[in-house]
Coordinates of C-alpha atoms and ligand atoms in Angstrom, one line a residue:
M1446 CA 0.0 0.0 0.0
T1447 CA 1.3 3.5 -0.8
P1448 CA 0.5 6.1 1.7
A1449 CA -0.5 9.5 0.4
P1450 CA 0.5 11.5 3.5
H1451 CA -0.8 14.9 2.3
H1452 CA -4.0 14.7 0.4
A1453 CA -4.2 18.0 -1.6
P1454 CA -7.8 19.1 -2.2
S1455 CA -8.0 20.5 -5.7
S1456 CA -10.4 23.3 -4.8
V1457 CA -8.0 25.2 -2.6
P1458 CA -5.8 27.9 -4.1
S1459 CA -2.3 28.1 -2.7
S1460 CA -1.9 31.9 -3.2
A1461 CA -1.1 34.4 -0.5
A1462 CA 1.2 32.1 1.4
H1463 CA 2.9 33.3 4.5
T1464 CA 0.8 36.4 5.0
G1465 CA -1.6 34.9 7.5
Q1466 CA -4.3 36.4 5.4
P1467 CA -4.9 34.0 2.5
A1468 CA -7.1 34.4 -0.4
P1469 CA -10.7 33.1 0.1
L1470 CA -11.9 29.8 -1.3
S1471 CA -13.9 30.2 -4.4
T1472 CA -16.7 27.9 -3.0
P1473 CA -17.6 28.5 0.7
P1474 CA -17.3 25.1 2.4
S1475 CA -20.8 24.8 3.6
E1476 CA -22.2 25.5 0.2
A1477 CA -20.0 22.8 -1.3
R1478 CA -21.9 20.2 0.7
N1479 CA -24.9 18.2 -0.2
R1480 CA -27.0 17.7 2.9
P1481 CA -30.6 18.4 2.0
S1482 CA -32.4 17.5 5.2
N1483 CA -30.2 18.2 8.2
P1484 CA -30.1 21.5 10.0
W1485 CA -26.7 23.1 9.5
W1486 CA -25.5 22.6 13.0
V1487 CA -25.8 18.8 13.0
D1488 CA -22.4 18.2 11.5
A1489 CA -20.9 21.7 11.6
V1490 CA -17.3 22.4 12.6
I1491 CA -17.6 25.5 14.8
Y1492 CA -14.6 27.7 15.6
Q1493 CA -14.5 29.5 18.9
V1494 CA -13.3 33.1 18.7
Y1495 CA -12.3 34.6 22.0
P1496 CA -12.6 38.3 20.9
R1497 CA -10.1 39.7 23.4
S1498 CA -7.4 37.5 22.0
F1499 CA -8.2 36.7 18.3
A1500 CA -7.1 39.7 16.3
D1501 CA -6.6 43.4 17.2
G1502 CA -8.0 45.6 14.5
N1503 CA -7.1 49.0 16.0
G1504 CA -3.7 48.3 17.5
D1505 CA -4.7 49.0 21.2
G1506 CA -3.5 45.6 22.3
M1507 CA -7.0 44.1 22.8
G1508 CA -8.7 42.0 20.1
D1509 CA -11.9 43.4 18.6
L1510 CA -14.6 42.8 16.0
P1511 CA -12.9 44.6 13.1
G1512 CA -10.0 42.2 13.8
V1513 CA -12.3 39.2 13.5
I1514 CA -13.7 40.6 10.3
A1515 CA -10.2 41.0 8.9
Q1516 CA -9.5 37.3 9.6
V1517 CA -12.7 35.9 8.1
P1518 CA -10.7 34.8 5.0
Y1519 CA -8.4 32.8 7.3
L1520 CA -11.3 31.0 8.9
Q1521 CA -12.8 30.3 5.5
R1522 CA -9.5 29.0 4.3
L1523 CA -9.3 26.7 7.3
G1524 CA -12.7 25.3 6.2
V1525 CA -14.8 25.7 9.3
D1526 CA -18.6 26.1 9.0
A1527 CA -19.3 28.6 11.8
L1528 CA -17.9 30.9 14.4
W1529 CA -18.9 31.1 18.1
L1530 CA -17.9 34.4 19.6
S1531 CA -17.4 34.7 23.3
P1532 CA -19.0 37.8 24.7
F1533 CA -18.3 41.2 23.1
Y1534 CA -21.1 43.0 24.9
V1535 CA -20.8 46.1 27.1
S1536 CA -19.0 44.9 30.2
P1537 CA -16.6 46.1 32.9
Q1538 CA -14.6 43.0 32.0
H1539 CA -14.2 41.6 35.6
D1540 CA -14.7 38.2 34.1
A1541 CA -13.5 38.9 30.6
G1542 CA -16.9 39.8 29.3
Y1543 CA -18.9 37.1 31.0
D1544 CA -20.2 40.0 33.2
V1545 CA -22.6 41.7 30.8
A1546 CA -23.8 45.3 31.5
D1547 CA -25.7 45.7 28.3
Y1548 CA -26.8 42.6 26.3
R1549 CA -27.8 44.7 23.3
N1550 CA -24.7 46.6 22.6
V1551 CA -21.0 46.1 21.8
D1552 CA -18.3 47.1 24.3
P1553 CA -16.3 50.0 22.9
R1554 CA -13.2 47.9 23.5
F1555 CA -14.5 45.5 20.8
G1556 CA -16.1 48.0 18.4
T1557 CA -19.7 49.0 17.7
L1558 CA -23.0 47.5 16.9
A1559 CA -22.3 48.4 13.3
D1560 CA -19.2 46.2 13.5
A1561 CA -21.2 43.3 14.9
D1562 CA -23.6 43.7 11.9
E1563 CA -20.7 43.9 9.5
L1564 CA -19.2 40.8 11.0
I1565 CA -22.5 38.9 10.7
S1566 CA -22.8 39.8 7.0
T1567 CA -19.2 39.3 6.2
A1568 CA -19.3 35.9 7.8
H1569 CA -22.5 35.0 6.0
D1570 CA -21.1 36.1 2.7
A1571 CA -18.1 33.8 3.3
G1572 CA -20.4 30.9 4.0
L1573 CA -19.9 31.0 7.7
R1574 CA -22.6 30.9 10.4
I1575 CA -22.3 33.0 13.6
I1576 CA -23.2 31.9 17.1
V1577 CA -23.1 34.5 19.9
D1578 CA -22.7 33.9 23.6
L1579 CA -25.6 34.4 25.9
V1580 CA -25.0 34.9 29.7
P1581 CA -28.3 34.4 31.5
N1582 CA -27.3 33.2 34.9
H1583 CA -25.9 36.5 36.0
T1584 CA -25.4 40.1 34.8
S1585 CA -22.6 42.5 35.6
W1586 CA -23.0 44.6 38.7
D1587 CA -22.9 47.5 36.2
H1588 CA -26.1 46.3 34.5
E1589 CA -28.8 49.0 35.0
W1590 CA -31.1 46.4 36.7
F1591 CA -28.5 45.8 39.4
V1592 CA -27.7 49.5 39.9
E1593 CA -31.5 50.0 40.3
A1594 CA -31.7 47.0 42.7
L1595 CA -29.0 48.3 45.0
A1596 CA -30.7 51.7 45.2
A1597 CA -34.1 50.1 45.9
E1598 CA -35.6 48.8 49.1
P1599 CA -35.4 45.2 50.2
G1600 CA -38.5 43.4 48.9
S1601 CA -38.9 45.8 46.0
P1602 CA -39.6 44.7 42.4
A1603 CA -36.1 45.9 41.4
R1604 CA -34.4 43.6 44.0
N1605 CA -36.7 40.7 43.0
R1606 CA -34.8 40.5 39.6
Y1607 CA -31.8 39.2 41.6
V1608 CA -31.4 36.9 44.6
F1609 CA -31.2 39.2 47.6
R1610 CA -31.7 37.8 51.1
P1611 CA -31.3 39.0 54.7
G1612 CA -28.1 37.7 56.4
T1613 CA -28.1 35.2 59.2
G1614 CA -26.5 35.5 62.6
D1615 CA -27.7 38.0 65.3
N1616 CA -27.4 41.0 63.1
G1617 CA -27.4 39.6 59.6
E1618 CA -23.7 39.6 59.6
L1619 CA -23.4 36.1 58.2
P1620 CA -24.3 35.1 54.6
P1621 CA -27.8 33.6 54.0
N1622 CA -26.3 30.1 53.4
D1623 CA -23.0 28.3 53.1
W1624 CA -22.7 28.3 49.3
S1625 CA -19.2 28.9 47.7
S1626 CA -18.5 30.8 44.6
I1627 CA -17.1 28.7 41.7
F1628 CA -14.3 31.3 41.6
G1629 CA -13.4 30.9 45.3
G1630 CA -14.7 32.6 48.4
P1631 CA -18.4 32.9 49.5
A1632 CA -21.2 33.1 46.9
W1633 CA -22.8 36.0 48.8
T1634 CA -21.8 39.7 49.2
R1635 CA -23.4 42.0 51.6
T1636 CA -24.8 45.3 50.4
E1637 CA -24.7 48.7 52.0
N1638 CA -27.8 50.7 52.6
P1639 CA -28.0 54.3 51.4
D1640 CA -27.3 55.5 55.0
G1641 CA -24.1 53.5 55.1
T1642 CA -25.4 50.7 57.3
P1643 CA -24.9 47.1 56.2
G1644 CA -27.9 45.7 54.3
E1645 CA -29.1 42.5 52.5
W1646 CA -26.8 40.0 50.8
Y1647 CA -26.9 39.1 47.1
L1648 CA -26.0 35.8 45.5
H1649 CA -23.2 35.4 42.9
L1650 CA -22.2 31.9 42.0
F1651 CA -19.2 33.5 40.2
D1652 CA -17.4 36.8 41.0
T1653 CA -18.8 39.5 43.3
S1654 CA -19.3 41.6 40.1
Q1655 CA -21.7 38.9 38.6
P1656 CA -24.9 38.9 40.6
D1657 CA -27.2 36.0 39.9
L1658 CA -30.5 36.7 38.2
N1659 CA -33.8 35.5 39.8
W1660 CA -35.3 33.2 37.2
E1661 CA -38.4 32.7 39.2
N1662 CA -39.3 36.2 38.1
P1663 CA -41.3 36.4 34.8
E1664 CA -39.7 39.7 34.0
V1665 CA -36.3 38.0 33.7
H1666 CA -37.8 35.5 31.2
A1667 CA -39.4 38.3 29.1
E1668 CA -36.1 40.2 29.1
F1669 CA -34.1 37.2 27.8
E1670 CA -36.7 36.4 25.1
S1671 CA -36.3 39.9 24.0
I1672 CA -32.5 39.7 23.9
L1673 CA -32.8 36.5 21.9
R1674 CA -35.0 38.2 19.3
F1675 CA -32.7 41.3 19.2
W1676 CA -29.8 39.1 18.0
L1677 CA -31.9 36.7 15.9
D1678 CA -33.3 39.8 14.1
R1679 CA -29.7 40.9 13.4
G1680 CA -29.1 37.5 11.7
V1681 CA -27.2 35.4 14.2
D1682 CA -27.4 31.7 13.8
G1683 CA -27.4 30.6 17.4
F1684 CA -26.5 31.1 21.0
R1685 CA -24.0 29.4 23.2
V1686 CA -25.7 29.5 26.6
D1687 CA -23.3 30.2 29.4
V1688 CA -23.8 28.1 32.6
A1689 CA -26.9 26.6 31.1
H1690 CA -27.3 24.4 34.1
G1691 CA -27.5 27.4 36.5
M1692 CA -30.3 29.9 36.7
I1693 CA -32.8 27.9 38.8
K1694 CA -31.9 27.2 42.4
A1695 CA -33.4 24.6 44.6
E1696 CA -36.4 25.7 46.7
G1697 CA -35.4 27.5 49.9
L1698 CA -31.7 27.7 48.9
P1699 CA -30.7 24.6 51.0
P1700 CA -27.2 24.3 52.4
Y1701 CA -24.4 22.9 50.3
A1702 CA -20.9 22.8 51.8
G1703 CA -19.2 21.3 48.7
F1704 CA -17.6 22.9 45.7
A1705 CA -18.1 22.7 42.0
N1706 CA -15.4 23.5 39.5
M1707 CA -15.8 24.7 36.0
V1708 CA -16.0 22.1 33.2
K1709 CA -14.8 19.1 35.1
D1710 CA -16.6 18.9 38.4
A1711 CA -20.3 19.2 38.9
G1712 CA -20.2 18.5 42.6
D1713 CA -20.0 15.3 44.7
L1714 CA -21.9 12.5 43.0
P1715 CA -23.4 9.7 45.1
E1716 CA -21.7 6.3 44.7
F1717 CA -24.8 4.7 43.2
I1718 CA -26.6 6.5 40.5
D1719 CA -30.4 6.1 40.3
R1720 CA -31.2 7.4 36.9
E1721 CA -34.9 7.8 37.5
N1722 CA -34.7 9.5 40.8
F1723 CA -31.4 11.4 40.4
V1724 CA -31.0 14.5 42.6
P1725 CA -28.2 16.8 41.5
P1726 CA -25.6 17.2 44.2
T1727 CA -25.5 21.0 44.0
P1728 CA -28.7 22.9 44.8
Y1729 CA -27.7 25.6 42.4
F1730 CA -27.0 23.5 39.3
D1731 CA -28.9 21.2 37.0
Q1732 CA -32.3 21.8 38.7
D1733 CA -35.3 20.6 36.6
G1734 CA -36.7 24.1 36.3
V1735 CA -33.9 25.1 33.8
H1736 CA -35.5 22.8 31.2
E1737 CA -38.6 24.9 31.1
I1738 CA -36.5 27.9 30.1
Y1739 CA -35.0 26.0 27.2
R1740 CA -38.4 24.9 26.0
E1741 CA -39.5 28.6 26.0
W1742 CA -36.3 29.6 24.0
N1743 CA -36.7 26.7 21.6
R1744 CA -40.2 28.1 20.7
V1745 CA -38.7 31.5 20.1
L1746 CA -36.0 30.2 17.8
A1747 CA -38.5 28.1 16.0
E1748 CA -40.2 31.3 14.8
Y1749 CA -37.1 31.9 12.6
D1750 CA -36.6 30.0 9.5
H1751 CA -32.8 30.0 9.3
E1752 CA -32.4 27.1 11.7
P1753 CA -30.8 29.0 14.7
C1754 CA -29.5 26.8 17.5
L1755 CA -29.0 26.7 21.2
V1756 CA -25.8 25.2 22.5
A1757 CA -25.6 24.3 26.2
E1758 CA -22.5 25.0 28.3
A1759 CA -23.5 22.7 31.1
W1760 CA -21.0 20.9 33.4
V1761 CA -23.3 18.3 34.7
A1762 CA -22.7 14.6 35.6
P1763 CA -23.4 11.8 34.9
V1764 CA -23.4 12.1 31.2
F1765 CA -27.1 11.2 30.9
R1766 CA -27.9 14.4 32.7
L1767 CA -26.2 16.4 29.9
F1768 CA -28.4 14.9 27.2
R1769 CA -31.6 16.0 29.0
Y1770 CA -30.6 19.5 27.7
V1771 CA -30.9 18.3 24.1
R1772 CA -34.2 16.5 24.4
P1773 CA -36.6 17.3 21.6
G1774 CA -38.0 20.8 22.1
E1775 CA -35.1 22.0 24.2
M1776 CA -31.6 22.9 23.2
H1777 CA -29.9 21.6 20.0
Q1778 CA -26.4 20.9 21.1
A1779 CA -24.5 20.6 24.4
F1780 CA -20.7 20.7 24.7
N1781 CA -19.2 17.3 25.4
F1782 CA -17.0 17.9 28.4
A1783 CA -16.7 14.2 29.1
F1784 CA -14.7 13.9 25.9
L1785 CA -12.7 17.1 26.7
V1786 CA -11.6 15.9 30.1
S1787 CA -10.7 12.3 29.0
G1788 CA -7.2 13.3 28.1
F1789 CA -4.9 11.3 25.8
D1790 CA -6.0 7.9 27.0
A1791 CA -7.6 5.3 24.9
Q1792 CA -9.8 3.8 27.5
R1793 CA -11.1 7.1 28.8
V1794 CA -11.6 8.4 25.2
T1795 CA -13.5 5.2 24.3
D1796 CA -15.7 5.4 27.4
A1797 CA -16.5 9.1 26.6
I1798 CA -17.4 8.3 23.0
Q1799 CA -19.4 5.3 23.8
E1800 CA -21.4 6.9 26.6
S1801 CA -22.0 10.0 24.5
L1802 CA -23.3 8.0 21.6
D1803 CA -25.5 5.8 23.8
E1804 CA -27.0 8.8 25.7
A1805 CA -27.5 10.8 22.5
A1806 CA -29.4 7.9 21.0
V1807 CA -31.7 7.8 24.1
V1808 CA -33.0 11.3 23.4
G1809 CA -32.6 11.3 19.6
A1810 CA -29.9 14.0 19.7
T1811 CA -26.6 14.3 17.8
N1812 CA -23.2 14.7 19.4
T1813 CA -20.6 17.4 19.7
W1814 CA -16.9 16.9 20.3
V1815 CA -14.4 19.4 21.8
L1816 CA -10.8 19.3 23.0
S1817 CA -10.2 22.8 24.5
N1818 CA -11.8 26.2 25.2
H1819 CA -11.1 29.4 27.0
D1820 CA -11.7 27.8 30.4
T1821 CA -9.3 24.9 30.0
V1822 CA -5.6 24.4 29.7
R1823 CA -5.1 23.9 26.0
H1824 CA -4.8 20.2 25.1
V1825 CA -1.3 20.6 23.6
S1826 CA -0.2 21.5 27.2
R1827 CA -2.3 18.9 29.0
F1828 CA -1.2 16.1 26.7
G1829 CA 2.5 17.1 27.3
L1830 CA 2.3 16.5 31.0
A1831 CA 3.7 13.3 32.5
D1832 CA 0.1 12.2 33.0
P1833 CA -1.8 13.1 29.8
T1834 CA -5.1 12.6 31.6
S1835 CA -4.4 15.3 34.2
Y1836 CA -6.6 18.3 34.1
P1837 CA -4.9 21.2 35.9
E1838 CA -6.9 24.4 36.2
G1839 CA -4.0 26.4 35.0
I1840 CA -0.2 25.9 34.7
A1841 CA 2.2 28.3 36.4
A1842 CA 6.0 28.6 36.1
E1843 CA 6.5 26.7 39.4
D1844 CA 4.3 23.8 38.2
E1845 CA 5.4 20.8 36.1
Q1846 CA 6.2 22.2 32.7
P1847 CA 4.6 20.2 29.8
D1848 CA 6.6 18.8 26.9
H1849 CA 4.9 20.8 24.1
V1850 CA 6.6 18.8 21.3
L1851 CA 5.0 15.6 22.6
G1852 CA 1.8 17.4 23.5
R1853 CA 1.4 18.8 20.0
R1854 CA 2.1 15.4 18.4
R1855 CA -0.6 13.9 20.6
A1856 CA -2.9 16.9 20.0
R1857 CA -2.7 16.3 16.2
A1858 CA -3.6 12.7 16.7
A1859 CA -6.5 13.7 19.0
A1860 CA -7.8 16.1 16.4
M1861 CA -8.0 13.2 13.9
V1862 CA -10.3 11.4 16.4
E1863 CA -12.3 14.5 17.1
L1864 CA -12.8 15.5 13.5
G1865 CA -13.5 11.9 12.4
L1866 CA -16.4 11.4 14.8
P1867 CA -19.9 12.0 13.5
G1868 CA -21.7 15.0 14.9
S1869 CA -20.5 18.5 15.3
A1870 CA -17.0 19.6 16.4
Y1871 CA -15.9 22.7 18.3
L1872 CA -12.4 24.1 17.8
Y1873 CA -10.9 26.7 20.1
Q1874 CA -8.9 29.4 18.3
G1875 CA -5.3 28.3 18.0
D1876 CA -6.1 24.6 18.1
E1877 CA -5.4 24.7 14.3
L1878 CA -2.0 26.2 15.0
G1879 CA -1.1 23.6 17.7
L1880 CA -0.9 26.4 20.3
P1881 CA 0.0 25.5 23.9
D1882 CA -0.9 27.5 27.0
H1883 CA 1.5 30.2 28.2
T1884 CA 2.7 28.1 31.1
T1885 CA 5.2 30.6 32.6
L1886 CA 3.0 33.8 32.6
A1887 CA 4.0 36.2 35.4
D1888 CA 1.4 36.7 38.0
E1889 CA 1.3 40.4 37.5
H1890 CA -0.4 39.8 34.1
R1891 CA -3.1 37.6 35.4
E1892 CA -6.7 38.9 35.1
D1893 CA -8.8 35.8 35.8
P1894 CA -10.9 36.4 38.9
T1895 CA -10.2 32.8 40.0
F1896 CA -6.6 33.7 40.5
H1897 CA -7.3 36.9 42.4
R1898 CA -10.1 35.4 44.6
T1899 CA -8.0 32.4 45.6
R1900 CA -4.5 33.7 45.8
N1901 CA -4.4 34.1 49.6
T1902 CA -6.4 31.0 50.4
E1903 CA -5.4 27.4 51.2
A1904 CA -6.3 26.4 47.6
P1905 CA -4.9 29.0 45.3
E1906 CA -5.7 28.6 41.6
T1907 CA -3.6 29.7 38.7
G1908 CA -6.6 30.5 36.6
R1909 CA -7.3 30.6 32.9
D1910 CA -5.2 33.4 31.5
G1911 CA -2.6 30.9 30.1
C1912 CA -5.1 29.6 27.5
R1913 CA -6.3 33.1 26.6
V1914 CA -3.1 34.5 25.2
P1915 CA -3.4 36.6 22.0
M1916 CA -3.1 34.7 18.7
P1917 CA 0.2 34.8 16.7
W1918 CA -0.5 35.8 13.1
R1919 CA 3.0 36.9 11.8
A1920 CA 6.2 35.6 13.3
E1921 CA 8.3 38.7 12.7
A1922 CA 5.8 41.4 13.6
P1923 CA 5.5 43.0 17.0
G1924 CA 3.1 41.0 19.2
Y1925 CA 3.5 38.3 16.5
G1926 CA 1.1 40.3 14.3
F1927 CA -1.7 40.3 16.8
A1928 CA -2.5 43.8 15.6
V1929 CA -3.8 42.7 12.2
G1930 CA -4.8 46.2 11.2
A1931 CA -1.5 47.9 12.2
A1932 CA 0.1 47.8 8.8
E1933 CA -2.7 50.0 7.3
A1934 CA -2.8 52.3 10.2
S1935 CA 1.0 52.6 10.0
A1936 CA 1.1 53.0 13.8
T1937 CA 3.1 51.0 16.3
P1938 CA 0.6 48.8 18.0
A1939 CA 0.3 48.5 21.8
D1940 CA 1.6 45.3 23.3
P1941 CA -1.1 42.5 23.4
W1942 CA -3.1 42.6 26.6
L1943 CA -1.3 39.4 27.7
P1944 CA 2.3 38.6 26.7
Q1945 CA 2.8 35.7 24.3
P1946 CA 5.3 33.0 25.0
E1947 CA 8.4 32.9 22.7
E1948 CA 7.3 29.5 21.3
Y1949 CA 4.3 31.3 19.6
R1950 CA 6.8 32.8 17.0
A1951 CA 7.3 29.5 15.2
L1952 CA 3.6 28.6 15.5
A1953 CA 2.4 31.9 13.9
A1954 CA -0.2 31.5 11.2
D1955 CA 2.2 32.8 8.5
Q1956 CA 4.6 30.0 9.4
Q1957 CA 1.8 27.4 8.8
V1958 CA -0.7 28.4 6.2
D1959 CA 0.3 26.6 3.0
V1960 CA 3.2 24.9 4.7
A1961 CA 3.1 21.2 4.1
G1962 CA 3.1 19.2 7.3
S1963 CA 2.0 22.2 9.5
T1964 CA -0.8 21.7 12.0
F1965 CA -2.9 24.3 10.1
E1966 CA -2.6 22.3 6.9
L1967 CA -3.4 19.1 8.8
Y1968 CA -6.6 20.6 10.1
R1969 CA -7.5 22.0 6.7
E1970 CA -7.0 18.6 5.1
L1971 CA -9.1 16.9 7.7
L1972 CA -11.8 19.5 7.4
T1973 CA -11.8 19.2 3.6
I1974 CA -12.2 15.4 3.7
R1975 CA -14.7 15.6 6.4
G1976 CA -16.7 18.0 4.3
E1977 CA -16.4 16.2 1.0
L1978 CA -17.4 12.9 2.5
D1979 CA -20.0 14.3 4.9
L1980 CA -18.3 12.4 7.8
G1981 CA -20.3 14.5 10.3
T1982 CA -23.4 12.6 9.3
G1983 CA -21.8 9.2 8.8
A1984 CA -22.5 6.0 10.6
F1985 CA -20.1 5.1 13.4
E1986 CA -18.8 1.6 14.4
W1987 CA -15.8 0.6 16.4
S1988 CA -13.3 -1.1 14.0
R1989 CA -11.7 -4.5 14.5
F1990 CA -8.5 -2.6 15.4
H1991 CA -10.1 -0.9 18.4
D1992 CA -8.2 -2.1 21.5
P1993 CA -8.2 0.4 24.3
A1994 CA -6.2 -1.9 26.6
Q1995 CA -3.3 -1.5 24.1
G1996 CA -3.9 2.2 23.7
I1997 CA -5.7 1.9 20.4
V1998 CA -8.8 3.9 19.5
S1999 CA -10.2 2.9 16.1
F2000 CA -13.6 3.3 14.4
T2001 CA -15.1 3.5 11.0
V2002 CA -17.5 6.2 9.8
T2003 CA -19.5 5.3 6.7
T2004 CA -21.3 7.7 4.4
G2005 CA -22.9 7.5 1.0
G2006 CA -25.1 4.6 -0.2
G2007 CA -28.6 5.2 -1.4
K2008 CA -29.4 7.2 -4.6
H2009 CA -29.0 10.8 -5.7
L2010 CA -32.2 12.7 -5.0
G2011 CA -32.4 14.1 -8.5
S2012 CA -30.8 11.6 -11.0
G2013 CA -31.6 8.5 -9.0
E2014 CA -28.0 7.4 -9.7
P2015 CA -26.6 5.0 -7.0
I2016 CA -24.1 6.7 -4.6
P2017 CA -21.0 4.7 -3.7
T2018 CA -20.3 4.0 0.0
Q2019 CA -17.3 5.6 1.5
T2020 CA -15.8 4.3 4.7
V2021 CA -13.1 6.2 6.7
L2022 CA -11.3 4.2 9.3
V2023 CA -9.8 6.3 12.0
L2024 CA -6.9 4.7 13.9
A2025 CA -5.2 6.5 16.8
N2026 CA -2.3 5.0 18.7
M2027 CA -2.4 6.4 22.3
G2028 CA -0.3 3.4 23.5
A2029 CA 3.4 2.7 23.8
S2030 CA 4.0 0.4 20.8
P2031 CA 3.6 0.6 17.1
T2032 CA 0.4 -0.9 15.8
A2033 CA -0.8 -2.6 12.6
I2034 CA -2.7 -0.7 10.0
P2035 CA -5.5 -2.0 7.7
E2036 CA -4.4 -3.5 4.4
E2037 CA -7.6 -3.2 2.6
Y2038 CA -7.8 0.6 2.9
T2039 CA -5.9 3.4 1.3
A2040 CA -4.0 5.6 3.6
A2041 CA -5.3 9.2 3.4
V2042 CA -3.9 11.3 6.1
F2043 CA -1.3 10.7 8.9
S2044 CA -1.0 13.0 11.9
D2045 CA 2.7 13.4 11.3
D2046 CA 5.2 12.7 8.6
D2047 CA 6.9 10.0 10.7
A2048 CA 3.6 8.4 11.9
L2049 CA 4.1 5.4 9.7
V2050 CA 7.1 3.3 10.6
N2051 CA 7.8 0.0 8.9
Q2052 CA 4.1 -0.1 7.8
Q2053 CA 3.0 0.3 11.4
L2054 CA 1.4 3.3 13.1
A2055 CA 3.8 4.8 15.6
P2056 CA 2.8 5.7 19.2
D2057 CA 1.2 9.2 19.7
S2058 CA 0.0 9.2 16.1
A2059 CA -3.2 8.8 14.2
A2060 CA -4.3 8.1 10.6
W2061 CA -7.4 8.2 8.4
F2062 CA -7.7 5.4 5.9
M2063 CA -10.4 5.2 3.2
K2064 CA -12.3 2.6 1.3
Q2065 CA -14.9 3.1 -1.4
S2066 CA -17.4 0.4 -2.2
A2067 CA -19.2 0.2 -5.5
P2068 CA -22.8 1.3 -5.3
E2069 CA -25.5 -1.3 -5.0
A2070 CA -27.2 -1.9 -8.2
Ligands
LIG2991 C1 -18.5 29.9 31.8 C2 -17.6 30.7 30.9 O1 -17.1 29.9 29.9 C3 -16.5 31.2 31.8 O2 -15.5 31.8 31.1 C4 -17.1 32.2 32.8 O3 -16.2 32.6 33.7 C5 -18.3 31.5 33.6 N1 -19.1 30.7 32.7 C6 -19.1 32.5 34.3 O4 -19.9 33.2 33.3

């Protein structure tokens, strides 16, 4: 068998190399596909843009919407189907924009509402859909409702939009209950009355600057329906719903002395799980009442005919609880954090895939797959740790330093698993460049509230700044070209808001676009094949090579068959066999398939697949007569 390590799709021009701003494809990827009956999101590859750190259009050191607009051709070139933008709304940025002061406007740091409109239309013209972030569990303390609530009397309608309670203790000096903030410290802050005396307390599951809304109040429901319509009317294609398992709290706010951590940990689970009578461990997450909200929102979205979707960010466990969010009539997708936290480990990856497929089938939903986001250490860094299943909440200079060469090799192999699986896949900006975290960032640069709220406690957390470092576009430009508009403005750009590690130079986009063997080109190749073969809607089966005990993850995805809708011509069946070697020894490859893509040039050794590598193999069967 002759391997063809770098499948070169004929439709992709190779112009504008090394600029980081390649020429657009002639045919937008999503239009090149033939999927008459599925909503667009079923098999979409969705790219997360973290606006602060994606591209800086005005040279002030902070990413912005004009910067995203400038890089749309890059995303089109990569071949993704949609963008999800983390919040760009008016916000004091105490939690990087997840503290929203005005849900209907753009923060001046990121641009204007006109820029948002331009981004939506530019993306659409390029064949890309747009998902925006919706933060319904809490507002910013700068939101006009909260300002009004603080100025109002206890028990007033303005206070009833949030969760205010009198304190406990003889003089109300103790918080209403023992809940902890996810970011560290208590989940309650005491207010001050207009005369300077201490007043009621308000609940904030996150930072003090993020008061929780009272979702028992119909006014809150009406407001968010109106916000959904505001953005749907502007043309957005969906919403990523922040803390989708929050919002409703258990009746009476009962005590809970435990902790919950973002993404990985939904609280202490009982030893025996009773599916039918399951009670979530945390009284503030995954309460049944949240589902009514999603049924309401589903009805709002259904009024629009461009198939907008709702994507749940819900860290709930066990996995079957997650799929309750994507039951018919609720949300459309939910992030698959079980897959994200499985690390580079064949058994854990196998279990996450199998369980997700099984539970999705129970509710008739499709799956999503994700390896990193703005709340997690990037998988290049995690996979380069001595234990590639470890899940640190940040990596600091004094911690174990990952081997990023090994981590990137494994990350490339993991991408081949992620992008081979049927369903939808989420990429975090920079995955396609093989970016690691900044693992030696000086503390003085850290902005994440988790760092500041825990630094003088018994359990200090490094926080998430390391995965939020600005993107490198051009190796030899200041800030590695983060200021994408700087050349035209002929100004010297300000330093990026977080310093970039030296290793970002060699990983800059202009070092990878059109460079054979680069991580960018690997992603582009995988996305091209995925699109051409419609792998996202294919049929999954574990292959005969699958052997997690030996570190092997292997499955087939089959597409095609049947007949063309118009001509009635039979369509050949295409099978892609994904083989990933997460073990310690080389492993056999299938003889009856053609090798299509290897994760690295040296992945194939003596006709065997080397450790820390993956490959896609293909086989076409003649159509049935
Ligand atoms: C989840 C978001 O992804 C994270 O960045 C944010 O800090 C919390 N929700 C609070 O909104």
